[in-house]
mmCIF file with all atom_site columns, C-alpha atoms in Angstrom:
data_model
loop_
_atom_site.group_PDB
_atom_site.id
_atom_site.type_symbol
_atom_site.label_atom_id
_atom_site.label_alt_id
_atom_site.label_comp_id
_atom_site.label_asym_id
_atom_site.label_entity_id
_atom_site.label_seq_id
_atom_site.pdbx_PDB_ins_code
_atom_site.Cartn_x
_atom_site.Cartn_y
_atom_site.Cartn_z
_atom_site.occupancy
_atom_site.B_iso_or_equiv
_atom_site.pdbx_formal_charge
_atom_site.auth_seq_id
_atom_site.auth_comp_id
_atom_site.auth_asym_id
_atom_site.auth_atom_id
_atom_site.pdbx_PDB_model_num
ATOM 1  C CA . UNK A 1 1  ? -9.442  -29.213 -0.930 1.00 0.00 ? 1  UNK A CA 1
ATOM 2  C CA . UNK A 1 2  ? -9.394  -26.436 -3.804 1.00 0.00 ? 2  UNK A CA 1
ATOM 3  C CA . UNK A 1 3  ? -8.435  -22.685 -2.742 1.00 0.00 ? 3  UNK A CA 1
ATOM 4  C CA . UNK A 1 4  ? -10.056 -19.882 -5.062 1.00 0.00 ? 4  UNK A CA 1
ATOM 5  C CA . UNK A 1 5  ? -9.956  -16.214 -4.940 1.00 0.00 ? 5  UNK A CA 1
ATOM 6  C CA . UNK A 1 6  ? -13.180 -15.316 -5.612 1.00 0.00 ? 6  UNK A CA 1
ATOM 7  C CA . UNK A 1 7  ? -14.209 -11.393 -5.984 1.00 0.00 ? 7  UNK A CA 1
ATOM 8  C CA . UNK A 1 8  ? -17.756 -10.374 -4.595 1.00 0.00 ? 8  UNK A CA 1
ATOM 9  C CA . UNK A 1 9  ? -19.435 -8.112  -7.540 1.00 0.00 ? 9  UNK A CA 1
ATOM 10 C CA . UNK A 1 10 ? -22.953 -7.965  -5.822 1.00 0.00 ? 10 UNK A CA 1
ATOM 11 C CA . UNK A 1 11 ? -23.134 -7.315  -2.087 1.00 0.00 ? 11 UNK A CA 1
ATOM 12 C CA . UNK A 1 12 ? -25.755 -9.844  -1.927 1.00 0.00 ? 12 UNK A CA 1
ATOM 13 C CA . UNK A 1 13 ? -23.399 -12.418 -2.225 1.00 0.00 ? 13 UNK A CA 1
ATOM 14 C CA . UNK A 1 14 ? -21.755 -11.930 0.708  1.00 0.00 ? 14 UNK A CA 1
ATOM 15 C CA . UNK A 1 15 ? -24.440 -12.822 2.561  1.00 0.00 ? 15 UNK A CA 1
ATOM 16 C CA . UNK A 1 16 ? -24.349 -16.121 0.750  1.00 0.00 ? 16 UNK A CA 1
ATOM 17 C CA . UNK A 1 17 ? -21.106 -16.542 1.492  1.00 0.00 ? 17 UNK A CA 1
ATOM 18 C CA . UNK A 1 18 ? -21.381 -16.307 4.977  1.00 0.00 ? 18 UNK A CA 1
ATOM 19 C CA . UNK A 1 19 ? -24.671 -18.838 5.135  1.00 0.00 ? 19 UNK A CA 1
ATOM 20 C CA . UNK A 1 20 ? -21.846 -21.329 3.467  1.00 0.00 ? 20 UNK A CA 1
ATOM 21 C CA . UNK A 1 21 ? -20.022 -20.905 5.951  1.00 0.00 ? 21 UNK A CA 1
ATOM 22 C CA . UNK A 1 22 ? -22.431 -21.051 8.764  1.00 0.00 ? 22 UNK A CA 1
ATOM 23 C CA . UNK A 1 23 ? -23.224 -24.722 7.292  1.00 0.00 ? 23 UNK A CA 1
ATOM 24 C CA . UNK A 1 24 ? -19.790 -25.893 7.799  1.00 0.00 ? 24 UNK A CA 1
ATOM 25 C CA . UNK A 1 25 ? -19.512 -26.244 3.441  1.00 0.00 ? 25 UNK A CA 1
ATOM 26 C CA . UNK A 1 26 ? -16.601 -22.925 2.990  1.00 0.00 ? 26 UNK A CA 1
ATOM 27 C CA . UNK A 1 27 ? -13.919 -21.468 5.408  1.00 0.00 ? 27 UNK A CA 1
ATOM 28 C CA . UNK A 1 28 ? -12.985 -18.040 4.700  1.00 0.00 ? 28 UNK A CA 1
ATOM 29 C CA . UNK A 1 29 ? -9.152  -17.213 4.859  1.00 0.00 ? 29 UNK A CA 1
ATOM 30 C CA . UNK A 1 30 ? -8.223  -13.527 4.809  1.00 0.00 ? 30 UNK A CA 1
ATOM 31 C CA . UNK A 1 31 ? -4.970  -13.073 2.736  1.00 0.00 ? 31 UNK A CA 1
ATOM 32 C CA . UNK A 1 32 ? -2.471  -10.184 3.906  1.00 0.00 ? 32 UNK A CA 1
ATOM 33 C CA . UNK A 1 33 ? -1.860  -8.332  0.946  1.00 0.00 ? 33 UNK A CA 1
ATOM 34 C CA . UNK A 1 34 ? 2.008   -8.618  -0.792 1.00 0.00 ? 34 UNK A CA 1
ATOM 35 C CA . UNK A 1 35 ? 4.282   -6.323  0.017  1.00 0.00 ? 35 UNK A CA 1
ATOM 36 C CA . UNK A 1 36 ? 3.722   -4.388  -3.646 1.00 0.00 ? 36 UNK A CA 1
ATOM 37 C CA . UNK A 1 37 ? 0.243   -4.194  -2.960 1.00 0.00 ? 37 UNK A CA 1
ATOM 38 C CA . UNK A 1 38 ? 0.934   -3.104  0.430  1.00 0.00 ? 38 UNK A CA 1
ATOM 39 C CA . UNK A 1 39 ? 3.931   -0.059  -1.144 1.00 0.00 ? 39 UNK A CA 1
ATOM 40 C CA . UNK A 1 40 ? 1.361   1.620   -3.831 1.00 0.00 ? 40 UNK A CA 1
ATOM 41 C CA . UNK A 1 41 ? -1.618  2.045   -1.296 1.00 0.00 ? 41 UNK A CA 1
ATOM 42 C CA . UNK A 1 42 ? 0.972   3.716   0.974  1.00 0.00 ? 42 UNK A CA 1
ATOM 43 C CA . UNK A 1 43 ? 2.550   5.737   -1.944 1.00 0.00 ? 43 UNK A CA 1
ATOM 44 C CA . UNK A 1 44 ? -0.863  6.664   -3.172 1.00 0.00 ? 44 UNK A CA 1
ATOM 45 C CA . UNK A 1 45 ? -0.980  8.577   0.182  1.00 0.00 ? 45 UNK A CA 1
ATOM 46 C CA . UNK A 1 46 ? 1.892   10.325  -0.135 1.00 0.00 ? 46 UNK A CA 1
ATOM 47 C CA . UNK A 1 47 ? 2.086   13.976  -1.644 1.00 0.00 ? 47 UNK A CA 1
ATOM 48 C CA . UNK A 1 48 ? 3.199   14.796  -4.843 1.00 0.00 ? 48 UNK A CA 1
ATOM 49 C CA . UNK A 1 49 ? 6.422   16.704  -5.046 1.00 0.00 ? 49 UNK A CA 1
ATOM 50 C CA . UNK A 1 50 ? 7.992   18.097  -7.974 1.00 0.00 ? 50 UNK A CA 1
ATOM 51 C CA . UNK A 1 51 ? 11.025  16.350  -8.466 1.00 0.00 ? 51 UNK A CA 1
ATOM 52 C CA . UNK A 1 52 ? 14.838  18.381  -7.462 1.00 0.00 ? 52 UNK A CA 1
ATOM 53 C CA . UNK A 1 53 ? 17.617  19.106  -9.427 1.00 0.00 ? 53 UNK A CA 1
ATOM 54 C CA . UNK A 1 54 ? 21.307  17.893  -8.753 1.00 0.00 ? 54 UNK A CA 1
ATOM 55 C CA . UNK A 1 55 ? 22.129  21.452  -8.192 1.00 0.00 ? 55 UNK A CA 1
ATOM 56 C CA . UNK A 1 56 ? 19.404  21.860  -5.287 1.00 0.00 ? 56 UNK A CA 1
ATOM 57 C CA . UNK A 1 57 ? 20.671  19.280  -4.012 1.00 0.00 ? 57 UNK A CA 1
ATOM 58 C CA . UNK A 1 58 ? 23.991  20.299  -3.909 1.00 0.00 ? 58 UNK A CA 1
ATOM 59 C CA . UNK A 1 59 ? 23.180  23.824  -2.965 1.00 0.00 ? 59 UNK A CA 1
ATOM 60 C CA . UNK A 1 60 ? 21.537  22.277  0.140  1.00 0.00 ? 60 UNK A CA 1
ATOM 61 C CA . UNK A 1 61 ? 24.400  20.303  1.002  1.00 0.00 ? 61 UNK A CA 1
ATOM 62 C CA . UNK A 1 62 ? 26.735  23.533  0.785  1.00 0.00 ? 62 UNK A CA 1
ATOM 63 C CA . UNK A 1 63 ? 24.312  25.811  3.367  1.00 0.00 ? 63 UNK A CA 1
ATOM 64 C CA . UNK A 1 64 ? 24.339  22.578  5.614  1.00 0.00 ? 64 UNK A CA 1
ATOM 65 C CA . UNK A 1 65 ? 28.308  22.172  5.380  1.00 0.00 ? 65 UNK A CA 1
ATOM 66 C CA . UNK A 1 66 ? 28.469  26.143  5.791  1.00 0.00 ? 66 UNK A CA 1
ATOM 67 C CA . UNK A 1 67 ? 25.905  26.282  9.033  1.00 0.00 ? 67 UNK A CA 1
ATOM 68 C CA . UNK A 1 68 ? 27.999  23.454  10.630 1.00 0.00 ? 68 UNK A CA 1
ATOM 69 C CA . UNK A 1 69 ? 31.406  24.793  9.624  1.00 0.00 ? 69 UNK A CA 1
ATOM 70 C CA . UNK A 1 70 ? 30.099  28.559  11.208 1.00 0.00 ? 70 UNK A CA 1
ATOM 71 C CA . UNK A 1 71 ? 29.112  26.870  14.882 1.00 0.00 ? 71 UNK A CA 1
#
């Protein structure tokens, strides 16, 4: 038995495919995509932010600290 990845460029084909496998000559096997694959379609989804400074950072660290500190 030989495993290929084969990628449809014509819709047509698919219907080929699927008379293969109605003959008994193919078995299709969906593959789960990798975990990279997986992390850049997710990030791809995520909004772009504008990256922040070390100083916003800690200036949002010091109002935290001073809300806490004033309850």
């Amino acid at each position: 038995m030989e495993t290929l990845i084969i990628e449809i460029q014509n819709p047509k084909v698919r219907h080929l495919i699927d008379d293969l496998v109605d003959l008994g000559l193919i078995k299709l096997k969906k593959v789960s995509p990798t975990w990279n694959e997986r992390w850049n379609e997710l990030s791809e989804t995520l909004p772009r932010n504008s990256p922040i400074s070390e100083d916003e950072i800690l200036y949002e660290i010091s109002e935290v600290r001073n809300q806490k500190s004033a309850q």
